[in-house]
Amino acid sequence: MELPLTELQLINNSSLFQFDCPNCDTELVHKVAQLLLTGLATTCIDNTAGDPFRSYASVAVPLRKEMVDYLTERSQNFITESIVGTVEAVPNQQVEVSDDPAEIISDFMDEFGNIKRNLFGRVSGWLLSENREDKIDDFAQDMETDNFWPIDRREGISAIFIKNVDLKRKFHCGEKYESAEKLHEHMTKCTYRKISCENEGCRAKFSAFGKDEHDVVCAYKMVGCEQKCGERLLRRDMDRHCITVCKMRMVNCPFYQIGCESAFVQSELSKHCQEFLSDHVLYVLKSVHKREVLSEDELEARRHMLKESDSWDDLSESKDVRSLTWAVKHLEGKLKRPESDRENANTVS
């Protein structure tokens, strides 16, 4: 059986270059590295299920080596198996091969886990139990905490697996060079090279091609307020800012509880209190004199009396019920006092 000409050319040409660019999609590498830890935890749990003489930790080291060897072999053979599978396929029948390295490697880990699962671990009731899932999560967390399999080592292995199964070169660079100097020159500008976010406080790392995509969602990027108040703040603080302190946020009138149902942006509070001062004063008068059961005409007369005073405009400085209530009572008392003094003078005379 002959390989397709394009694949033969690829294999022959690759022998001319000895220096491969090692760069892969950084986020995918990290994802696969996390899958490796979960896969190892799963295999350890299922391999020792129901066995009182062996702990998860006691089999972790040998199973880790076996799993890496298995994944290495399966990933190295993946391209050949895919090519052969395509050639041997029934004519006019399309053979679907996943192009997601994480999915492919995850399938390999499932295969390895099935091989290492003991008799008790093959019982369907165990495989579906919540207790199993909890143990897997706990053991994976323990290994992460104890640095049993460091993330940098897992990422290094993951990059190799990804390159082995990424047929379409969608997730790794794949460039090859005949000298170390040319490879070094390439790696300084490779779009798959790992870079760090430049925003202060952000610890994200990603491939260079993903910089713009990360930038539009980075929680540590300084951005302008979404409500156009003019403030600049961290993107992660945007929701809290817009809800609590933004001067362009919508707020209810502070006199809402006694009758004013207006809503406006925070920055227009003073303007609203000036324009609706007359209404606010009337609401306050109704509240202050509610026990006297005054008629609408009597309340209007009191409001008119306050309007005629020189201190009317000063009332607009009171921007809440408590302060305006105090100001209205004070002004009412001051305006009534001269009238009482005149009545007392007439009585004496």
Short mmCIF file of N, CA, C and O in Angstrom, two decimals, residues 236 253 296 336 341:
data_model
loop_
_atom_site.label_atom_id
_atom_site.label_comp_id
_atom_site.label_asym_id
_atom_site.label_seq_id
_atom_site.Cartn_x
_atom_site.Cartn_y
_atom_site.Cartn_z
N ARG A 236 -12.26 44.77 35.45
CA ARG A 236 -12.88 43.92 36.46
C ARG A 236 -13.70 44.73 37.46
O ARG A 236 -14.54 44.18 38.18
N CYS A 253 -35.10 59.37 42.47
CA CYS A 253 -35.07 60.62 43.21
C CYS A 253 -34.99 60.30 44.71
O CYS A 253 -35.66 59.39 45.20
N GLU A 296 -55.75 70.35 50.67
CA GLU A 296 -54.82 70.68 49.59
C GLU A 296 -54.60 72.18 49.51
O GLU A 296 -53.49 72.65 49.26
N LYS A 336 -43.45 82.19 60.66
CA LYS A 336 -44.61 82.32 61.53
C LYS A 336 -44.34 83.17 62.75
O LYS A 336 -45.23 83.79 63.31
N ASP A 341 -45.59 87.56 66.80
CA ASP A 341 -45.15 88.76 67.54
C ASP A 341 -46.11 89.91 67.32
O ASP A 341 -46.42 90.65 68.26
#
